[in-house]
JSON list of C-alpha atoms in Angstrom, two decimals:
[
{"chain": "A", "resi": 463, "resn": "MET", "atom": "CA", "xyz": [0.00, 0.00, 0.00]},
{"chain": "A", "resi": 464, "resn": "ALA", "atom": "CA", "xyz": [2.75, 2.41, 1.01]},
{"chain": "A", "resi": 465, "resn": "ARG", "atom": "CA", "xyz": [4.74, 1.45, -2.08]},
{"chain": "A", "resi": 466, "resn": "ASP", "atom": "CA", "xyz": [1.77, 2.16, -4.33]},
{"chain": "A", "resi": 467, "resn": "PHE", "atom": "CA", "xyz": [1.47, 5.61, -2.77]},
{"chain": "A", "resi": 468, "resn": "PHE", "atom": "CA", "xyz": [5.12, 6.43, -3.35]},
{"chain": "A", "resi": 469, "resn": "ASP", "atom": "CA", "xyz": [4.98, 5.02, -6.87]},
{"chain": "A", "resi": 470, "resn": "GLU", "atom": "CA", "xyz": [2.01, 7.26, -7.67]},
{"chain": "A", "resi": 471, "resn": "LEU", "atom": "CA", "xyz": [3.78, 10.24, -6.06]},
{"chain": "A", "resi": 472, "resn": "SER", "atom": "CA", "xyz": [6.89, 9.55, -8.10]},
{"chain": "A", "resi": 473, "resn": "ASP", "atom": "CA", "xyz": [4.83, 9.32, -11.29]},
{"chain": "A", "resi": 474, "resn": "THR", "atom": "CA", "xyz": [3.09, 12.61, -10.46]},
{"chain": "A", "resi": 475, "resn": "ILE", "atom": "CA", "xyz": [6.40, 14.37, -9.82]},
{"chain": "A", "resi": 476, "resn": "THR", "atom": "CA", "xyz": [7.80, 12.98, -13.07]},
{"chain": "A", "resi": 477, "resn": "ARG", "atom": "CA", "xyz": [4.78, 14.16, -15.10]},
{"chain": "A", "resi": 478, "resn": "THR", "atom": "CA", "xyz": [4.85, 17.59, -13.46]},
{"chain": "A", "resi": 479, "resn": "THR", "atom": "CA", "xyz": [8.58, 17.95, -14.12]},
{"chain": "A", "resi": 480, "resn": "LYS", "atom": "CA", "xyz": [8.11, 17.00, -17.76]},
{"chain": "A", "resi": 481, "resn": "ASP", "atom": "CA", "xyz": [5.29, 19.55, -18.15]},
{"chain": "A", "resi": 482, "resn": "LEU", "atom": "CA", "xyz": [7.39, 22.31, -16.58]},
{"chain": "A", "resi": 483, "resn": "GLY", "atom": "CA", "xyz": [10.34, 21.44, -18.77]},
{"chain": "A", "resi": 484, "resn": "LYS", "atom": "CA", "xyz": [8.14, 21.48, -21.86]},
{"chain": "A", "resi": 485, "resn": "LYS", "atom": "CA", "xyz": [6.63, 24.88, -20.99]},
{"chain": "A", "resi": 486, "resn": "ALA", "atom": "CA", "xyz": [10.05, 26.36, -20.23]},
{"chain": "A", "resi": 487, "resn": "GLY", "atom": "CA", "xyz": [11.37, 25.06, -23.52]},
{"chain": "A", "resi": 488, "resn": "GLN", "atom": "CA", "xyz": [8.40, 26.56, -25.37]},
{"chain": "A", "resi": 489, "resn": "LEU", "atom": "CA", "xyz": [8.97, 29.95, -23.73]},
{"chain": "A", "resi": 490, "resn": "TYR", "atom": "CA", "xyz": [12.64, 29.86, -24.67]},
{"chain": "A", "resi": 491, "resn": "GLU", "atom": "CA", "xyz": [11.91, 28.92, -28.28]},
{"chain": "A", "resi": 492, "resn": "THR", "atom": "CA", "xyz": [9.19, 31.60, -28.50]},
{"chain": "A", "resi": 493, "resn": "GLN", "atom": "CA", "xyz": [11.64, 34.26, -27.33]},
{"chain": "A", "resi": 494, "resn": "LYS", "atom": "CA", "xyz": [14.21, 33.07, -29.87]},
{"chain": "A", "resi": 495, "resn": "ILE", "atom": "CA", "xyz": [11.62, 33.40, -32.64]},
{"chain": "A", "resi": 496, "resn": "ARG", "atom": "CA", "xyz": [10.66, 36.90, -31.48]},
{"chain": "A", "resi": 497, "resn": "SER", "atom": "CA", "xyz": [14.31, 37.94, -31.54]},
{"chain": "A", "resi": 498, "resn": "LYS", "atom": "CA", "xyz": [14.68, 36.61, -35.08]},
{"chain": "A", "resi": 499, "resn": "ILE", "atom": "CA", "xyz": [11.54, 38.47, -36.18]},
{"chain": "A", "resi": 500, "resn": "SER", "atom": "CA", "xyz": [12.87, 41.72, -34.68]},
{"chain": "A", "resi": 501, "resn": "SER", "atom": "CA", "xyz": [16.19, 41.23, -36.48]},
{"chain": "A", "resi": 502, "resn": "GLU", "atom": "CA", "xyz": [14.47, 40.65, -39.81]},
{"chain": "A", "resi": 503, "resn": "GLU", "atom": "CA", "xyz": [12.24, 43.71, -39.32]},
{"chain": "A", "resi": 504, "resn": "GLN", "atom": "CA", "xyz": [15.32, 45.86, -38.71]},
{"chain": "A", "resi": 505, "resn": "ILE", "atom": "CA", "xyz": [16.87, 44.55, -41.94]},
{"chain": "A", "resi": 506, "resn": "VAL", "atom": "CA", "xyz": [13.66, 45.38, -43.84]},
{"chain": "A", "resi": 507, "resn": "GLN", "atom": "CA", "xyz": [13.63, 48.93, -42.45]},
{"chain": "A", "resi": 508, "resn": "LYS", "atom": "CA", "xyz": [17.27, 49.42, -43.46]},
{"chain": "A", "resi": 509, "resn": "LEU", "atom": "CA", "xyz": [16.59, 48.15, -46.98]},
{"chain": "A", "resi": 510, "resn": "LYS", "atom": "CA", "xyz": [13.64, 50.53, -47.29]},
{"chain": "A", "resi": 511, "resn": "ALA", "atom": "CA", "xyz": [15.89, 53.40, -46.21]},
{"chain": "A", "resi": 512, "resn": "ASP", "atom": "CA", "xyz": [18.51, 52.31, -48.76]},
{"chain": "A", "resi": 513, "resn": "ILE", "atom": "CA", "xyz": [15.86, 52.30, -51.50]},
{"chain": "A", "resi": 514, "resn": "GLY", "atom": "CA", "xyz": [14.86, 55.82, -50.50]},
{"chain": "A", "resi": 515, "resn": "ASN", "atom": "CA", "xyz": [18.49, 56.98, -50.62]},
{"chain": "A", "resi": 516, "resn": "VAL", "atom": "CA", "xyz": [18.95, 55.53, -54.10]},
{"chain": "A", "resi": 517, "resn": "ILE", "atom": "CA", "xyz": [15.78, 57.25, -55.36]},
{"chain": "A", "resi": 518, "resn": "PHE", "atom": "CA", "xyz": [16.79, 60.59, -53.82]},
{"chain": "A", "resi": 519, "resn": "GLU", "atom": "CA", "xyz": [20.23, 60.39, -55.46]},
{"chain": "A", "resi": 520, "resn": "LYS", "atom": "CA", "xyz": [18.50, 59.79, -58.80]},
{"chain": "A", "resi": 521, "resn": "TYR", "atom": "CA", "xyz": [16.35, 62.84, -58.12]},
{"chain": "A", "resi": 522, "resn": "LYS", "atom": "CA", "xyz": [19.42, 64.99, -57.46]},
{"chain": "A", "resi": 523, "resn": "GLU", "atom": "CA", "xyz": [20.97, 63.74, -60.71]},
{"chain": "A", "resi": 524, "resn": "GLY", "atom": "CA", "xyz": [17.89, 64.97, -62.60]},
{"chain": "A", "resi": 525, "resn": "ALA", "atom": "CA", "xyz": [16.39, 61.58, -63.41]},
{"chain": "A", "resi": 526, "resn": "GLU", "atom": "CA", "xyz": [12.71, 61.37, -64.34]},
{"chain": "A", "resi": 527, "resn": "LEU", "atom": "CA", "xyz": [10.69, 60.02, -61.42]},
{"chain": "A", "resi": 528, "resn": "ASP", "atom": "CA", "xyz": [7.10, 59.12, -60.74]},
{"chain": "A", "resi": 529, "resn": "GLU", "atom": "CA", "xyz": [5.12, 62.13, -59.50]},
{"chain": "A", "resi": 530, "resn": "ALA", "atom": "CA", "xyz": [4.62, 60.60, -56.05]},
{"chain": "A", "resi": 531, "resn": "LEU", "atom": "CA", "xyz": [8.34, 59.83, -55.66]},
{"chain": "A", "resi": 532, "resn": "LYS", "atom": "CA", "xyz": [9.23, 63.26, -57.01]},
{"chain": "A", "resi": 533, "resn": "GLY", "atom": "CA", "xyz": [6.96, 64.86, -54.40]},
{"chain": "A", "resi": 534, "resn": "PHE", "atom": "CA", "xyz": [8.68, 62.98, -51.58]},
{"chain": "A", "resi": 535, "resn": "CYS", "atom": "CA", "xyz": [12.10, 63.97, -52.91]},
{"chain": "A", "resi": 536, "resn": "GLU", "atom": "CA", "xyz": [11.10, 67.63, -53.17]},
{"chain": "A", "resi": 537, "resn": "GLU", "atom": "CA", "xyz": [9.89, 67.59, -49.58]},
{"chain": "A", "resi": 538, "resn": "ILE", "atom": "CA", "xyz": [13.16, 66.01, -48.46]},
{"chain": "A", "resi": 539, "resn": "GLN", "atom": "CA", "xyz": [15.11, 68.70, -50.31]},
{"chain": "A", "resi": 540, "resn": "GLN", "atom": "CA", "xyz": [13.07, 71.43, -48.62]},
{"chain": "A", "resi": 541, "resn": "HIS", "atom": "CA", "xyz": [13.96, 70.04, -45.20]},
{"chain": "A", "resi": 542, "resn": "LEU", "atom": "CA", "xyz": [17.62, 69.74, -46.20]},
{"chain": "A", "resi": 543, "resn": "ASP", "atom": "CA", "xyz": [17.58, 73.41, -47.25]},
{"chain": "A", "resi": 544, "resn": "ILE", "atom": "CA", "xyz": [16.10, 74.33, -43.86]},
{"chain": "A", "resi": 545, "resn": "ILE", "atom": "CA", "xyz": [18.83, 72.34, -42.11]},
{"chain": "A", "resi": 546, "resn": "ALA", "atom": "CA", "xyz": [21.47, 74.10, -44.21]},
{"chain": "A", "resi": 547, "resn": "GLY", "atom": "CA", "xyz": [19.99, 77.45, -43.16]},
{"chain": "A", "resi": 548, "resn": "TYR", "atom": "CA", "xyz": [20.19, 76.47, -39.49]},
{"chain": "A", "resi": 549, "resn": "ARG", "atom": "CA", "xyz": [23.80, 75.43, -39.92]},
{"chain": "A", "resi": 550, "resn": "ASP", "atom": "CA", "xyz": [24.66, 78.69, -41.65]},
{"chain": "A", "resi": 551, "resn": "SER", "atom": "CA", "xyz": [23.04, 80.63, -38.79]},
{"chain": "A", "resi": 552, "resn": "ALA", "atom": "CA", "xyz": [24.96, 78.63, -36.19]},
{"chain": "A", "resi": 553, "resn": "ALA", "atom": "CA", "xyz": [28.24, 79.15, -38.07]},
{"chain": "A", "resi": 554, "resn": "GLU", "atom": "CA", "xyz": [27.60, 82.88, -38.44]},
{"chain": "A", "resi": 555, "resn": "LEU", "atom": "CA", "xyz": [27.13, 83.23, -34.68]},
{"chain": "A", "resi": 556, "resn": "LYS", "atom": "CA", "xyz": [30.65, 81.82, -34.28]},
{"chain": "A", "resi": 557, "resn": "GLY", "atom": "CA", "xyz": [32.15, 84.10, -36.95]},
{"chain": "A", "resi": 558, "resn": "GLN", "atom": "CA", "xyz": [32.39, 81.22, -39.38]},
{"chain": "A", "resi": 559, "resn": "LYS", "atom": "CA", "xyz": [30.87, 79.98, -42.62]},
{"chain": "A", "resi": 560, "resn": "ILE", "atom": "CA", "xyz": [30.41, 76.56, -44.18]},
{"chain": "A", "resi": 561, "resn": "CYS", "atom": "CA", "xyz": [32.41, 75.39, -47.18]},
{"chain": "A", "resi": 562, "resn": "PRO", "atom": "CA", "xyz": [29.94, 74.54, -49.99]},
{"chain": "A", "resi": 563, "resn": "ALA", "atom": "CA", "xyz": [32.22, 71.74, -51.22]},
{"chain": "A", "resi": 564, "resn": "CYS", "atom": "CA", "xyz": [33.22, 69.76, -48.10]},
{"chain": "A", "resi": 565, "resn": "GLY", "atom": "CA", "xyz": [30.76, 71.16, -45.55]},
{"chain": "A", "resi": 566, "resn": "ARG", "atom": "CA", "xyz": [33.47, 72.02, -43.00]},
{"chain": "A", "resi": 567, "resn": "HIS", "atom": "CA", "xyz": [33.28, 75.11, -40.81]},
{"chain": "A", "resi": 568, "resn": "VAL", "atom": "CA", "xyz": [35.90, 77.70, -41.78]},
{"chain": "A", "resi": 569, "resn": "ASP", "atom": "CA", "xyz": [36.71, 81.24, -40.70]},
{"chain": "A", "resi": 570, "resn": "ARG", "atom": "CA", "xyz": [34.40, 83.80, -42.28]},
{"chain": "A", "resi": 571, "resn": "SER", "atom": "CA", "xyz": [37.33, 85.86, -43.61]},
{"chain": "A", "resi": 572, "resn": "VAL", "atom": "CA", "xyz": [38.91, 83.14, -45.82]},
{"chain": "A", "resi": 573, "resn": "SER", "atom": "CA", "xyz": [38.25, 82.99, -49.56]},
{"chain": "A", "resi": 574, "resn": "PHE", "atom": "CA", "xyz": [39.38, 79.38, -50.01]},
{"chain": "A", "resi": 575, "resn": "CYS", "atom": "CA", "xyz": [38.63, 76.39, -47.81]},
{"chain": "A", "resi": 576, "resn": "PRO", "atom": "CA", "xyz": [41.77, 75.38, -45.85]},
{"chain": "A", "resi": 577, "resn": "PHE", "atom": "CA", "xyz": [40.58, 71.77, -45.84]},
{"chain": "A", "resi": 578, "resn": "CYS", "atom": "CA", "xyz": [39.69, 71.06, -49.48]},
{"chain": "A", "resi": 579, "resn": "GLY", "atom": "CA", "xyz": [40.97, 74.18, -51.29]},
{"chain": "A", "resi": 580, "resn": "SER", "atom": "CA", "xyz": [37.61, 75.00, -52.87]},
{"chain": "A", "resi": 581, "resn": "VAL", "atom": "CA", "xyz": [36.39, 78.56, -53.37]},
{"chain": "A", "resi": 582, "resn": "CYS", "atom": "CA", "xyz": [34.51, 79.56, -50.25]},
{"chain": "A", "resi": 583, "resn": "PRO", "atom": "CA", "xyz": [32.50, 82.75, -50.88]},
{"chain": "A", "resi": 584, "resn": "THR", "atom": "CA", "xyz": [31.28, 84.79, -47.95]},
{"chain": "A", "resi": 585, "resn": "PRO", "atom": "CA", "xyz": [27.53, 85.48, -48.08]},
{"chain": "A", "resi": 586, "resn": "GLN", "atom": "CA", "xyz": [26.90, 89.22, -48.03]},
{"chain": "A", "resi": 587, "resn": "PRO", "atom": "CA", "xyz": [23.92, 90.24, -45.88]},
{"chain": "A", "resi": 588, "resn": "GLU", "atom": "CA", "xyz": [21.38, 92.24, -47.87]},
{"chain": "A", "resi": 589, "resn": "THR", "atom": "CA", "xyz": [20.76, 95.70, -46.48]},
{"chain": "A", "resi": 590, "resn": "GLU", "atom": "CA", "xyz": [18.22, 96.87, -49.06]},
{"chain": "A", "resi": 591, "resn": "THR", "atom": "CA", "xyz": [15.31, 95.32, -50.87]},
{"chain": "A", "resi": 592, "resn": "ALA", "atom": "CA", "xyz": [14.80, 95.46, -54.63]},
{"chain": "A", "resi": 593, "resn": "GLU", "atom": "CA", "xyz": [12.74, 98.63, -54.14]},
{"chain": "A", "resi": 594, "resn": "GLY", "atom": "CA", "xyz": [15.58, 100.26, -52.19]},
{"chain": "A", "resi": 595, "resn": "ASP", "atom": "CA", "xyz": [13.83, 100.11, -48.84]},
{"chain": "A", "resi": 596, "resn": "VAL", "atom": "CA", "xyz": [16.07, 99.35, -45.89]},
{"chain": "A", "resi": 597, "resn": "ILE", "atom": "CA", "xyz": [15.30, 96.00, -44.29]},
{"chain": "A", "resi": 598, "resn": "ASP", "atom": "CA", "xyz": [13.93, 96.37, -40.81]},
{"chain": "A", "resi": 599, "resn": "SER", "atom": "CA", "xyz": [16.63, 95.15, -38.40]},
{"chain": "A", "resi": 600, "resn": "GLU", "atom": "CA", "xyz": [13.96, 94.36, -35.84]},
{"chain": "A", "resi": 601, "resn": "THR", "atom": "CA", "xyz": [12.33, 91.96, -38.30]},
{"chain": "A", "resi": 602, "resn": "GLU", "atom": "CA", "xyz": [15.66, 90.24, -38.88]},
{"chain": "A", "resi": 603, "resn": "GLU", "atom": "CA", "xyz": [16.20, 89.91, -35.15]},
{"chain": "A", "resi": 604, "resn": "THR", "atom": "CA", "xyz": [12.74, 88.41, -34.74]},
{"chain": "A", "resi": 605, "resn": "ALA", "atom": "CA", "xyz": [13.42, 85.93, -37.53]},
{"chain": "A", "resi": 606, "resn": "ALA", "atom": "CA", "xyz": [16.73, 84.98, -35.93]},
{"chain": "A", "resi": 607, "resn": "LYS", "atom": "CA", "xyz": [15.01, 84.38, -32.60]},
{"chain": "A", "resi": 608, "resn": "GLU", "atom": "CA", "xyz": [12.38, 82.23, -34.29]},
{"chain": "A", "resi": 609, "resn": "THR", "atom": "CA", "xyz": [15.10, 80.23, -36.02]},
{"chain": "A", "resi": 610, "resn": "ALA", "atom": "CA", "xyz": [16.92, 79.73, -32.73]},
{"chain": "A", "resi": 611, "resn": "ALA", "atom": "CA", "xyz": [13.67, 78.66, -31.03]},
{"chain": "A", "resi": 612, "resn": "GLU", "atom": "CA", "xyz": [12.97, 76.17, -33.80]},
{"chain": "A", "resi": 613, "resn": "ALA", "atom": "CA", "xyz": [16.50, 74.78, -33.52]},
{"chain": "A", "resi": 614, "resn": "GLU", "atom": "CA", "xyz": [16.06, 74.46, -29.76]},
{"chain": "A", "resi": 615, "resn": "ASN", "atom": "CA", "xyz": [12.77, 72.61, -30.23]},
{"chain": "A", "resi": 616, "resn": "GLU", "atom": "CA", "xyz": [14.39, 70.24, -32.70]},
{"chain": "A", "resi": 617, "resn": "ALA", "atom": "CA", "xyz": [17.22, 69.62, -30.23]},
{"chain": "A", "resi": 618, "resn": "GLU", "atom": "CA", "xyz": [14.68, 68.81, -27.51]},
{"chain": "A", "resi": 619, "resn": "GLU", "atom": "CA", "xyz": [12.84, 66.44, -29.85]},
{"chain": "A", "resi": 620, "resn": "ALA", "atom": "CA", "xyz": [16.15, 64.76, -30.70]},
{"chain": "A", "resi": 621, "resn": "GLU", "atom": "CA", "xyz": [16.89, 64.31, -26.99]},
{"chain": "A", "resi": 622, "resn": "GLU", "atom": "CA", "xyz": [13.44, 62.80, -26.44]},
{"chain": "A", "resi": 623, "resn": "THR", "atom": "CA", "xyz": [13.97, 60.45, -29.37]},
{"chain": "A", "resi": 624, "resn": "ALA", "atom": "CA", "xyz": [17.35, 59.42, -27.97]},
{"chain": "A", "resi": 625, "resn": "ALA", "atom": "CA", "xyz": [15.78, 58.82, -24.55]},
{"chain": "A", "resi": 626, "resn": "GLU", "atom": "CA", "xyz": [13.06, 56.67, -26.12]},
{"chain": "A", "resi": 627, "resn": "ALA", "atom": "CA", "xyz": [15.67, 54.68, -28.03]},
{"chain": "A", "resi": 628, "resn": "GLU", "atom": "CA", "xyz": [17.62, 54.19, -24.80]},
{"chain": "A", "resi": 629, "resn": "ASN", "atom": "CA", "xyz": [14.47, 52.96, -23.04]},
{"chain": "A", "resi": 630, "resn": "GLU", "atom": "CA", "xyz": [13.78, 50.53, -25.85]},
{"chain": "A", "resi": 631, "resn": "ALA", "atom": "CA", "xyz": [17.35, 49.27, -25.64]},
{"chain": "A", "resi": 632, "resn": "GLU", "atom": "CA", "xyz": [16.97, 48.73, -21.90]},
{"chain": "A", "resi": 633, "resn": "LYS", "atom": "CA", "xyz": [13.71, 46.84, -22.47]},
{"chain": "A", "resi": 634, "resn": "ALA", "atom": "CA", "xyz": [15.44, 44.69, -25.08]},
{"chain": "A", "resi": 635, "resn": "GLU", "atom": "CA", "xyz": [18.24, 43.92, -22.59]},
{"chain": "A", "resi": 636, "resn": "GLU", "atom": "CA", "xyz": [15.67, 43.02, -19.94]},
{"chain": "A", "resi": 637, "resn": "THR", "atom": "CA", "xyz": [13.86, 40.74, -22.39]},
{"chain": "A", "resi": 638, "resn": "ALA", "atom": "CA", "xyz": [17.14, 39.06, -23.31]},
{"chain": "A", "resi": 639, "resn": "ALA", "atom": "CA", "xyz": [17.96, 38.60, -19.62]},
{"chain": "A", "resi": 640, "resn": "GLU", "atom": "CA", "xyz": [14.53, 37.09, -18.99]},
{"chain": "A", "resi": 641, "resn": "ALA", "atom": "CA", "xyz": [15.00, 34.73, -21.92]},
{"chain": "A", "resi": 642, "resn": "GLU", "atom": "CA", "xyz": [18.39, 33.70, -20.55]},
{"chain": "A", "resi": 643, "resn": "ASN", "atom": "CA", "xyz": [16.90, 33.07, -17.11]},
{"chain": "A", "resi": 644, "resn": "GLU", "atom": "CA", "xyz": [14.11, 31.02, -18.66]},
{"chain": "A", "resi": 645, "resn": "ALA", "atom": "CA", "xyz": [16.66, 29.00, -20.58]},
{"chain": "A", "resi": 646, "resn": "GLU", "atom": "CA", "xyz": [18.63, 28.33, -17.41]},
{"chain": "A", "resi": 647, "resn": "GLU", "atom": "CA", "xyz": [15.43, 27.31, -15.61]},
{"chain": "A", "resi": 648, "resn": "ALA", "atom": "CA", "xyz": [14.57, 25.01, -18.50]},
{"chain": "A", "resi": 649, "resn": "GLU", "atom": "CA", "xyz": [17.98, 23.36, -18.29]},
{"chain": "A", "resi": 650, "resn": "ALA", "atom": "CA", "xyz": [17.63, 22.97, -14.54]},
{"chain": "A", "resi": 651, "resn": "THR", "atom": "CA", "xyz": [14.17, 21.47, -14.99]},
{"chain": "A", "resi": 652, "resn": "VAL", "atom": "CA", "xyz": [15.44, 18.98, -17.56]},
{"chain": "A", "resi": 653, "resn": "GLU", "atom": "CA", "xyz": [18.28, 18.00, -15.25]},
{"chain": "A", "resi": 654, "resn": "ALA", "atom": "CA", "xyz": [15.82, 17.53, -12.40]},
{"chain": "A", "resi": 655, "resn": "GLU", "atom": "CA", "xyz": [13.64, 15.42, -14.67]},
{"chain": "A", "resi": 656, "resn": "ASN", "atom": "CA", "xyz": [16.59, 13.22, -15.62]},
{"chain": "A", "resi": 657, "resn": "GLU", "atom": "CA", "xyz": [17.55, 12.80, -11.98]},
{"chain": "A", "resi": 658, "resn": "THR", "atom": "CA", "xyz": [13.95, 11.89, -11.08]},
{"chain": "A", "resi": 659, "resn": "GLU", "atom": "CA", "xyz": [13.80, 9.32, -13.85]},
{"chain": "A", "resi": 660, "resn": "GLU", "atom": "CA", "xyz": [17.11, 7.82, -12.72]},
{"chain": "A", "resi": 661, "resn": "THR", "atom": "CA", "xyz": [15.82, 7.69, -9.13]},
{"chain": "A", "resi": 662, "resn": "THR", "atom": "CA", "xyz": [12.57, 6.04, -10.25]},
{"chain": "A", "resi": 663, "resn": "GLU", "atom": "CA", "xyz": [14.45, 3.45, -12.25]}
]
């Protein structure tokens, strides 16, 4: 009678251990699949970005594009022009200008870029309009302040994006750590199952 009880108990423990080992293995395999999916999705996003870069280069070379693609490229160029304006403003505040050939910051007084040797003209600020009216300095100051405020907002947005990326990276590390712990638990469960089977035999 007592032996039957212990035999049944041993069988129950063995079945429970097998079930736990199976579930742990399933969790580990599921996490591995999720990681592979995430990796493939990142590759797809990079390939899409590469396609966009190729199309934009064709646009800059003057190639004929579909109207929809051309519209996207024109919008990209507008934003690039805005960025260039911000960079020029930032360089001017430091008494510098940007070389149109290599994009390096150089002293505003030089005529040739000391880095690449290209002609580096100094933009002359307009003091009069086509009608001969003097430009209102207060308006220019207001525009400069607005530009600086926009640049500051973009910097804040960039910081927020970086913080979000950092949080996502931390979550990914936590997920990887959990998967590793689950794998270790699965291995321990399998070892316990083997030991139980050996004891039963």
